[in-house]
Coordinates of C-alpha atoms in Angstrom, one line a residue:
X1 CA -223.4 163.3 -71.2
X2 CA -221.0 161.1 -73.4
X3 CA -218.2 163.5 -73.2
X4 CA -218.6 163.4 -69.1
X5 CA -218.6 159.5 -69.3
X6 CA -215.2 159.3 -71.5
X7 CA -213.7 162.1 -69.3
X8 CA -214.5 160.2 -65.9
X9 CA -213.3 156.8 -67.8
X10 CA -210.2 158.2 -69.0
X11 CA -209.6 159.5 -65.5
X12 CA -210.3 156.2 -63.8
X13 CA -207.7 154.7 -66.1
X14 CA -205.2 157.0 -65.5
X15 CA -205.4 156.8 -61.8
X16 CA -205.6 153.1 -62.1
X17 CA -202.4 153.6 -64.1
X18 CA -200.8 155.6 -61.6
X19 CA -201.5 153.4 -58.7
X20 CA -200.1 150.0 -60.9
X21 CA -197.0 152.5 -61.4
X22 CA -196.3 152.9 -57.8
X23 CA -197.0 149.3 -57.1
X24 CA -194.7 148.2 -59.3
X25 CA -192.1 150.8 -58.2
X26 CA -192.3 149.6 -54.7
X27 CA -191.9 145.8 -55.7
X28 CA -188.8 146.8 -57.8
X29 CA -187.3 148.3 -54.4
X30 CA -188.3 145.2 -52.5
X31 CA -186.4 143.0 -55.0
X32 CA -183.3 145.6 -55.3
X33 CA -183.1 145.8 -51.4
X34 CA -183.2 142.1 -51.0
X35 CA -180.5 141.3 -53.7
X36 CA -178.3 144.1 -53.2
X37 CA -178.3 145.0 -49.6
X38 CA -179.1 141.6 -47.9
X39 CA -178.2 141.5 -44.1
X40 CA -179.1 137.5 -44.0
X41 CA -175.7 136.5 -43.8
X42 CA -175.2 139.1 -40.6
X43 CA -178.2 138.0 -38.9
X44 CA -177.2 134.4 -39.1
X45 CA -173.8 134.6 -37.8
X46 CA -175.1 136.8 -35.0
X47 CA -177.8 134.7 -34.1
X48 CA -176.6 131.1 -34.6
X49 CA -172.8 131.7 -33.7
X50 CA -173.0 134.7 -31.2
X51 CA -176.1 133.7 -29.7
X52 CA -176.5 129.9 -29.9
X53 CA -178.8 127.4 -29.8
X54 CA -182.2 128.7 -28.2
X55 CA -183.8 126.0 -25.9
X56 CA -187.0 127.3 -24.3
X57 CA -186.0 128.2 -20.5
X58 CA -182.3 128.4 -21.2
X59 CA -180.2 131.9 -21.2
X60 CA -179.5 131.6 -24.8
X61 CA -183.4 131.9 -25.3
X62 CA -183.5 134.8 -23.3
X63 CA -180.3 136.4 -24.8
X64 CA -182.0 135.7 -28.2
X65 CA -185.1 137.5 -27.6
X66 CA -183.0 140.6 -26.0
X67 CA -180.9 140.7 -29.6
X68 CA -183.9 140.5 -31.9
X69 CA -185.8 143.6 -29.9
X70 CA -182.4 145.6 -29.9
X71 CA -181.7 144.6 -33.7
X72 CA -185.4 145.9 -34.5
X73 CA -184.9 148.9 -32.4
X74 CA -181.9 149.8 -34.6
X75 CA -183.6 149.8 -37.9
X76 CA -186.5 152.0 -36.4
X77 CA -189.0 149.1 -35.7
X78 CA -190.5 149.0 -32.3
X79 CA -190.4 145.7 -30.7
X80 CA -191.0 144.0 -27.3
X81 CA -190.8 140.8 -25.4
X82 CA -194.2 139.7 -24.5
X83 CA -194.2 136.9 -21.6
X84 CA -196.7 134.3 -22.2
X85 CA -195.8 131.8 -19.4
X86 CA -192.8 129.8 -17.5
X87 CA -190.5 127.0 -18.2
X88 CA -187.9 124.9 -16.4
X89 CA -184.6 126.9 -16.4
X90 CA -181.6 125.0 -17.5
X91 CA -178.1 125.9 -18.9
X92 CA -176.0 123.7 -20.9
X93 CA -172.5 122.9 -19.9
X94 CA -169.5 121.0 -21.0
X95 CA -169.9 117.4 -22.4
X96 CA -166.6 115.4 -22.1
X97 CA -166.9 111.8 -22.8
X98 CA -163.7 109.3 -22.8
X99 CA -163.4 105.8 -23.2
X100 CA -160.4 104.7 -21.1
X101 CA -160.8 100.8 -21.6
X102 CA -159.9 98.6 -23.2
X103 CA -157.9 101.5 -25.1
X104 CA -158.3 105.3 -25.0
X105 CA -160.5 107.5 -27.2
X106 CA -162.6 110.7 -26.9
X107 CA -166.0 109.9 -27.9
X108 CA -168.5 112.5 -29.9
X109 CA -171.6 113.1 -27.9
X110 CA -173.6 115.3 -25.8
X111 CA -176.1 115.4 -22.9
X112 CA -179.7 115.8 -23.9
X113 CA -181.4 118.7 -23.2
X114 CA -182.4 119.1 -19.6
X115 CA -180.0 116.2 -18.5
X116 CA -179.1 116.2 -15.0
X117 CA -175.0 117.0 -14.3
X118 CA -172.5 114.6 -13.5
X119 CA -170.8 114.9 -10.4
X120 CA -168.0 117.6 -10.2
X121 CA -165.0 116.0 -12.6
X122 CA -167.1 113.5 -13.9
X123 CA -167.5 109.5 -12.9
X124 CA -165.7 106.7 -14.5
X125 CA -167.9 103.4 -14.9
X126 CA -168.2 100.6 -16.9
X127 CA -170.4 100.4 -19.9
X128 CA -173.0 97.7 -20.0
X129 CA -176.1 96.7 -22.4
X130 CA -179.5 95.6 -21.5
X131 CA -179.5 91.7 -21.7
X132 CA -182.4 89.6 -22.9
X133 CA -184.6 89.0 -20.1
X134 CA -187.4 86.5 -19.8
X135 CA -189.6 88.9 -18.3
X136 CA -190.0 92.0 -16.4
X137 CA -189.2 90.0 -13.0
X138 CA -186.1 89.1 -14.4
X139 CA -185.3 92.5 -15.1
X140 CA -186.0 93.7 -11.6
X141 CA -183.5 90.9 -10.4
X142 CA -180.9 92.4 -12.9
X143 CA -181.2 95.9 -12.0
X144 CA -179.1 96.2 -8.7
X145 CA -176.1 95.2 -10.9
X146 CA -176.3 98.3 -12.8
X147 CA -175.1 100.3 -9.9
X148 CA -171.9 102.5 -11.0
X149 CA -172.3 101.7 -14.5
X150 CA -173.5 103.2 -17.7
X151 CA -176.1 101.5 -19.3
X152 CA -177.0 101.6 -23.2
X153 CA -180.6 101.4 -24.0
X154 CA -180.5 102.0 -27.9
X155 CA -180.6 99.4 -30.6
X156 CA -177.1 99.3 -32.5
X157 CA -177.0 100.4 -36.7
X158 CA -175.3 97.6 -38.6
X159 CA -174.2 100.4 -40.9
X160 CA -173.3 104.1 -40.5
X161 CA -174.2 104.7 -44.2
X162 CA -177.1 106.1 -45.1
X163 CA -179.8 104.5 -47.5
X164 CA -178.9 107.1 -50.1
X165 CA -175.2 106.0 -49.7
X166 CA -176.3 102.3 -50.3
X167 CA -178.5 103.0 -52.9
X168 CA -175.6 104.7 -55.0
X169 CA -172.7 102.3 -54.7
X170 CA -174.4 98.6 -53.2
X171 CA -175.8 95.9 -55.3
X172 CA -179.4 95.4 -55.4
X173 CA -179.0 92.3 -52.9
X174 CA -176.8 94.1 -50.7
X175 CA -179.1 96.9 -50.0
X176 CA -182.1 94.4 -49.5
X177 CA -179.8 92.4 -47.2
X178 CA -178.5 95.2 -44.9
X179 CA -182.3 96.6 -44.7
X180 CA -183.5 93.2 -43.7
X181 CA -180.9 92.9 -41.1
X182 CA -181.1 96.2 -39.6
X183 CA -184.7 95.6 -39.2
X184 CA -184.5 92.2 -37.6
X185 CA -182.1 93.9 -35.0
X186 CA -184.2 96.8 -34.3
X187 CA -187.2 94.3 -33.7
X188 CA -185.3 92.1 -31.3
X189 CA -184.2 95.1 -29.4
X190 CA -187.8 96.4 -29.1
X191 CA -188.6 93.1 -27.8
X192 CA -186.0 93.3 -25.5
X193 CA -187.3 96.5 -24.1
X194 CA -191.0 95.6 -23.9
X195 CA -190.0 92.6 -21.7
X196 CA -188.4 95.2 -19.1
X197 CA -192.0 96.3 -18.6
X198 CA -190.9 99.8 -18.8
X199 CA -191.3 102.4 -21.9
X200 CA -188.7 104.3 -23.2
X201 CA -189.5 107.2 -20.9
X202 CA -189.6 105.1 -17.8
X203 CA -186.7 102.8 -18.2
X204 CA -184.0 105.5 -17.6
X205 CA -185.7 106.3 -14.5
X206 CA -185.8 102.8 -13.3
X207 CA -182.1 102.5 -14.3
X208 CA -180.9 105.7 -12.2
X209 CA -183.2 104.8 -9.4
X210 CA -181.0 101.3 -9.5
X211 CA -178.0 103.4 -9.2
X212 CA -176.8 103.3 -12.6
X213 CA -174.1 106.1 -13.2
X214 CA -175.8 107.4 -16.4
X215 CA -177.6 106.6 -19.7
X216 CA -176.2 106.6 -23.0
X217 CA -178.3 106.4 -25.9
X218 CA -177.8 107.0 -29.9
X219 CA -180.7 108.3 -32.0
X220 CA -179.0 108.5 -35.4
X221 CA -180.8 110.4 -38.1
X222 CA -180.0 108.4 -41.0
X223 CA -177.5 110.8 -42.5
X224 CA -173.4 111.1 -42.1
X225 CA -172.8 112.5 -38.8
X226 CA -176.2 113.6 -37.9
X227 CA -178.0 112.4 -34.7
X228 CA -181.0 113.8 -33.4
X229 CA -180.7 115.4 -29.7
X230 CA -184.2 115.8 -27.6
X231 CA -184.4 115.7 -23.9
X232 CA -183.4 113.5 -20.9
X233 CA -186.0 112.1 -18.6
X234 CA -183.8 111.1 -15.8
X235 CA -184.0 113.3 -12.8
X236 CA -180.6 112.3 -10.9
X237 CA -177.9 111.2 -13.4
X238 CA -176.8 112.5 -16.6
X239 CA -178.2 111.0 -20.2
X240 CA -175.9 111.5 -22.9
X241 CA -176.2 110.8 -26.8
X242 CA -173.4 109.1 -28.8
X243 CA -172.6 109.2 -32.4
X244 CA -173.3 106.2 -34.3
X245 CA -169.7 105.3 -34.5
X246 CA -168.8 105.4 -30.9
X247 CA -171.9 104.1 -29.9
X248 CA -171.7 101.0 -32.1
X249 CA -167.8 100.4 -30.8
X250 CA -168.8 100.7 -27.2
X251 CA -171.7 98.1 -27.7
X252 CA -169.8 95.8 -29.5
X253 CA -167.2 95.8 -27.1
X254 CA -169.8 95.4 -23.9
X255 CA -171.5 92.5 -26.3
X256 CA -168.3 90.7 -26.6
X257 CA -167.3 90.8 -22.8
X258 CA -164.4 93.3 -23.4
X259 CA -165.6 95.4 -20.6
X260 CA -165.6 99.0 -21.8
X261 CA -165.1 101.9 -19.3
X262 CA -165.8 105.5 -19.9
X263 CA -165.5 108.8 -18.1
X264 CA -168.2 110.9 -18.6
X265 CA -168.1 114.6 -17.2
X266 CA -171.5 116.4 -18.6
X267 CA -172.0 119.5 -16.8
X268 CA -175.3 121.6 -16.5
X269 CA -177.2 123.9 -14.2
X270 CA -180.5 124.3 -13.2
X271 CA -181.5 127.7 -13.1
X272 CA -185.2 127.7 -11.3
X273 CA -188.2 128.8 -13.0
X274 CA -187.8 131.5 -16.1
X275 CA -190.3 133.6 -17.7
X276 CA -191.0 132.8 -21.5
X277 CA -191.3 135.2 -24.0
X278 CA -192.5 135.9 -27.8
X279 CA -190.7 138.8 -29.5
X280 CA -193.2 141.1 -31.2
X281 CA -192.4 143.7 -33.8
X282 CA -194.4 146.1 -35.7
X283 CA -194.4 148.6 -38.6
X284 CA -197.6 150.7 -37.8
X285 CA -200.3 151.1 -40.5
X286 CA -201.2 154.6 -42.0
X287 CA -204.7 153.9 -43.2
X288 CA -206.0 150.9 -41.3
X289 CA -203.9 150.5 -38.3
X290 CA -206.2 148.0 -36.3
X291 CA -205.7 145.6 -39.1
X292 CA -202.7 143.8 -39.5
X293 CA -200.7 141.7 -42.0
X294 CA -198.6 139.4 -40.0
X295 CA -195.2 137.5 -40.6
X296 CA -194.6 134.4 -38.3
X297 CA -191.5 132.2 -37.1
X298 CA -190.5 130.2 -34.2
X299 CA -187.6 131.5 -32.3
X300 CA -186.5 128.5 -30.1
X301 CA -184.8 125.4 -31.1
X302 CA -183.5 122.1 -29.9
X303 CA -179.9 122.6 -28.8
X304 CA -177.7 119.7 -30.4
X305 CA -176.7 122.1 -33.1
X306 CA -177.3 126.0 -33.4
X307 CA -180.9 125.6 -34.9
X308 CA -179.7 127.1 -37.9
X309 CA -182.5 125.4 -40.6
X310 CA -185.3 124.9 -37.6
X311 CA -185.7 127.6 -37.1
X312 CA -183.0 130.4 -37.6
X313 CA -183.5 130.3 -41.2
X314 CA -187.5 131.4 -40.7
X315 CA -186.4 133.7 -38.2
X316 CA -183.7 135.8 -40.0
X317 CA -186.1 135.4 -43.0
X318 CA -188.9 137.4 -41.1
X319 CA -186.4 139.7 -39.5
X320 CA -185.1 140.7 -43.3
X321 CA -188.5 141.2 -44.6
X322 CA -189.5 143.5 -42.0
X323 CA -186.2 145.2 -42.7
X324 CA -186.7 145.4 -46.5
X325 CA -190.4 146.5 -45.8
X326 CA -189.4 149.5 -43.2
X327 CA -186.7 150.6 -45.8
X328 CA -188.9 150.6 -49.1
X329 CA -192.6 150.6 -47.6
X330 CA -192.4 152.7 -44.2
X331 CA -195.9 153.6 -44.0
X332 CA -198.1 150.4 -45.1
X333 CA -201.7 150.7 -45.2
X334 CA -202.2 148.0 -42.7
X335 CA -199.9 147.4 -39.6
X336 CA -197.3 144.7 -40.4
X337 CA -196.6 142.5 -37.3
X338 CA -194.2 139.7 -36.9
X339 CA -194.2 137.1 -34.1
X340 CA -191.2 135.4 -32.9
X341 CA -192.7 132.7 -31.1
X342 CA -191.3 130.6 -28.1
X343 CA -191.8 127.0 -27.2
X344 CA -192.9 125.8 -30.6
X345 CA -191.0 122.7 -30.0
X346 CA -192.8 121.7 -27.2
X347 CA -196.1 122.3 -28.8
X348 CA -196.7 125.6 -30.5
X349 CA -197.0 127.2 -27.1
X350 CA -195.7 130.9 -27.8
X351 CA -198.3 131.2 -30.7
X352 CA -200.9 129.7 -28.9
X353 CA -200.5 132.0 -25.9
X354 CA -200.7 134.8 -28.4
X355 CA -204.0 133.4 -29.9
X356 CA -205.3 133.1 -26.4
X357 CA -203.8 136.2 -25.1
X358 CA -205.1 138.5 -28.1
X359 CA -208.6 137.1 -29.2
X360 CA -209.7 140.8 -30.2
X361 CA -206.8 140.8 -32.8
X362 CA -207.9 137.5 -34.7
X363 CA -210.9 139.1 -36.7
X364 CA -208.4 141.6 -38.0
X365 CA -205.4 139.9 -39.2
X366 CA -205.5 140.1 -43.0
X367 CA -203.5 137.1 -43.4
X368 CA -200.3 135.4 -42.0
X369 CA -197.2 134.1 -43.5
X370 CA -195.0 131.3 -41.5
X371 CA -191.9 129.7 -42.2
X372 CA -190.4 126.9 -40.5
X373 CA -189.0 124.0 -42.4
X374 CA -185.6 124.7 -43.6
X375 CA -183.5 126.9 -45.7
X376 CA -184.9 125.8 -49.0
X377 CA -187.0 128.1 -51.6
X378 CA -190.6 128.0 -50.9
X379 CA -192.0 125.1 -53.0
X380 CA -195.4 124.6 -51.7
X381 CA -198.1 126.7 -50.6
X382 CA -201.8 125.4 -49.4
X383 CA -204.9 127.4 -49.1
X384 CA -205.4 125.8 -45.7
X385 CA -209.0 125.2 -46.4
X386 CA -210.4 128.6 -46.9
X387 CA -212.2 128.7 -50.0
X388 CA -211.0 131.9 -51.9
X389 CA -207.6 131.7 -51.0
X390 CA -206.8 130.7 -54.5
X391 CA -208.0 134.0 -55.7
X392 CA -206.0 136.6 -53.5
X393 CA -203.4 134.5 -53.1
X394 CA -203.0 134.1 -56.8
X395 CA -203.0 137.7 -57.4
X396 CA -200.6 138.4 -55.1
X397 CA -198.1 135.7 -56.4
X398 CA -198.6 137.1 -60.0
X399 CA -196.5 140.1 -58.7
X400 CA -193.8 137.8 -57.7
X401 CA -190.7 137.6 -60.1
X402 CA -191.7 134.4 -62.4
X403 CA -188.6 132.6 -61.6
X404 CA -189.5 132.2 -57.8
X405 CA -193.3 131.8 -58.3
X406 CA -192.9 129.5 -60.8
X407 CA -191.3 126.9 -58.6
X408 CA -193.9 126.9 -56.4
X409 CA -196.8 124.0 -56.2
X410 CA -200.2 125.3 -55.2
X411 CA -203.0 123.5 -53.4
X412 CA -206.4 125.1 -53.2
X413 CA -208.4 125.2 -51.2
X414 CA -206.3 122.7 -49.1
X415 CA -207.3 121.4 -45.9
X416 CA -206.5 123.5 -42.6
X417 CA -203.3 122.5 -41.0
X418 CA -204.0 121.0 -37.3
X419 CA -200.3 121.3 -36.3
X420 CA -196.5 121.1 -37.1
X421 CA -195.7 124.7 -37.1
X422 CA -197.0 128.1 -35.8
X423 CA -199.7 128.9 -38.5
X424 CA -201.9 126.5 -37.3
X425 CA -202.5 127.9 -33.9
X426 CA -204.0 130.8 -36.1
X427 CA -205.8 128.7 -38.5
X428 CA -207.7 127.2 -35.6
X429 CA -208.8 130.6 -34.5
X430 CA -210.2 131.3 -38.2
X431 CA -207.2 133.4 -39.4
X432 CA -206.2 132.7 -42.8
X433 CA -202.6 131.6 -42.1
X434 CA -200.3 130.4 -44.6
X435 CA -197.1 127.9 -44.5
X436 CA -194.3 128.9 -46.6
X437 CA -192.9 125.2 -46.9
X438 CA -189.7 124.9 -48.5
X439 CA -187.4 122.6 -50.8
X440 CA -186.0 119.6 -48.4
X441 CA -182.1 120.1 -48.6
X442 CA -182.4 116.8 -46.8
X443 CA -183.6 118.5 -43.8
X444 CA -185.4 115.7 -42.1
X445 CA -182.5 113.5 -42.2
X446 CA -179.3 116.1 -42.1
X447 CA -180.8 119.0 -40.1
X448 CA -184.1 118.6 -38.3
X449 CA -183.4 118.5 -34.5
X450 CA -179.8 117.3 -35.2
X451 CA -176.2 118.1 -34.1
X452 CA -175.7 119.3 -37.6
X453 CA -178.2 122.2 -37.7
X454 CA -175.6 124.9 -38.0
X455 CA -174.8 128.1 -39.7
X456 CA -172.8 126.3 -42.6
X457 CA -176.1 124.4 -43.7
X458 CA -177.9 127.7 -44.7
X459 CA -178.3 128.1 -48.3
X460 CA -178.6 132.0 -48.2
X461 CA -179.6 132.4 -52.3
X462 CA -182.4 130.5 -51.2
X463 CA -183.2 132.7 -48.0
X464 CA -182.9 135.7 -50.4
X465 CA -185.6 134.2 -52.6
X466 CA -187.8 133.6 -50.1
X467 CA -187.4 137.2 -48.7
X468 CA -188.4 138.7 -51.8
X469 CA -191.6 136.3 -52.1
X470 CA -192.3 137.2 -48.5
X471 CA -192.1 140.9 -48.8
X472 CA -194.0 141.3 -51.8
X473 CA -196.7 139.2 -50.4
X474 CA -196.8 141.1 -47.4
X475 CA -196.6 144.5 -49.6
X476 CA -199.8 143.3 -51.6
X477 CA -202.0 141.9 -48.5
X478 CA -201.5 145.5 -47.2
X479 CA -202.4 147.0 -50.3
X480 CA -205.4 145.3 -50.8
X481 CA -208.5 147.4 -50.6
X482 CA -210.7 145.1 -48.2
X483 CA -210.1 142.3 -46.0
X484 CA -209.6 138.9 -47.9
X485 CA -212.8 136.1 -47.4
X486 CA -212.5 133.9 -44.4
X487 CA -214.9 131.5 -45.9
X488 CA -213.7 127.8 -45.0
X489 CA -214.4 124.8 -46.7
X490 CA -215.6 121.2 -44.7
X491 CA -212.2 119.6 -44.2
X492 CA -211.7 116.0 -45.4
X493 CA -209.9 113.3 -43.5
X494 CA -207.3 112.2 -45.9
X495 CA -207.1 108.4 -44.8
X496 CA -210.9 108.0 -45.3
X497 CA -212.3 110.8 -47.5
X498 CA -214.9 111.6 -44.9
X499 CA -215.9 115.0 -43.7
X500 CA -214.4 116.2 -40.6
X501 CA -213.9 119.2 -38.1
X502 CA -212.2 122.5 -38.6
X503 CA -209.3 122.5 -35.9
X504 CA -210.3 124.3 -32.4
X505 CA -207.9 126.4 -30.7
X506 CA -205.9 124.9 -28.0
X507 CA -204.4 126.6 -24.7
X508 CA -200.7 126.4 -24.6
X509 CA -198.7 125.0 -21.5
X510 CA -198.1 127.8 -19.7
X511 CA -196.0 126.3 -17.1
X512 CA -193.5 123.3 -18.7
X513 CA -190.9 121.1 -17.9
X514 CA -191.5 121.3 -14.2
X515 CA -193.2 117.8 -13.7

């Protein structure tokens, strides 16, 4: 009896050792492929430089979906574009802005997304600012004076130097003074806007209805050269965003009575209702094909830049992970699925659509890993409120090279994310979905939704590190013998410390931008 027991124990240890050796062999192959045969630079160039920005409903968005499908297929990975809704179609054209009085200068700026076009050839007009009004009646009396003019509706900035520049070079007294003075300017400007009786979305519409030639804004991102580019609310005349420097110059000229004039030629084209898609690719599982390990990244972007760090880096990361795994782990135990979501920027619409359209899959998703917030190395990982996430994520992370995992701050069990990025769509459906949150690299000011979010801001060494991390985590999740626990904690309200409710799934906006 004792001999049989010892024989069985020895056989078990031998098999365990073989499994561990095979596992380490795959992990070593992942690291080697990621570091020695990376395709990240090529993918980034083709997507950011070749396709360009990916505004939902634009031709570039459709081109990006088609490019991704073709790229996956070239790697032997089946892929498809899956429709989830429709959106207002719009194609960006040129934006030329020139000051022609009191002297001549080409200005730096761009039309906002979904902005109406200038008449062919553009329009010349005087630039004016909103005067101070006693009340909304005074604003209504003033409105007819804007006919044929360009109206500035943003507060001016007293300095184009970001706070970090003042902290490096300025005296304490000058830092405090510029902050206080700018705060007064913005407070006074907000009061001026309030007295029109219009909110920030309705004011441009009132101005265009009164005959304004166009609307001029400036949304400085508090970094050198960076402005945030969002959407226009005008229906008939163009809305453009000017750089802090040029906006400030025009504002001062108008305020001092110099009557500056600009010639604006902002071209764009409405293209009607367009279908909207998610791009889905998969490596079929060999033992448990109806169970899934998912990768996730939103594919769309705002279009002031080329969407490099939001979310081009998340996109190329997940594509690279799929390529690596197809190369070194072609027959995973579970199906590896990647979702490149459309219209995240307008409310997680693509991922919410996928969750709503595939309810039968939600209980079969082992885990999901999402990446969205920039080019940096993964620095934070929350358990998203899943009670036992520390156990399985901890085991899997232990297989990741120490130099990568040692920099990651862990928060277990954490609280479920209710929004912010596409993982939240799956968390609401009870899926253990985790966001691979990265180092800042001044993301919030320099690149997030700005004109500066371009290829040159990508830190490829950091993205390569993330590819190793994500590929190993997916491999370990595929190899896990059983489905991981989905037990949830009672979430807490961070402000009050009181118990709150788990997020509930929300339906997407399936017909957007057409109000």
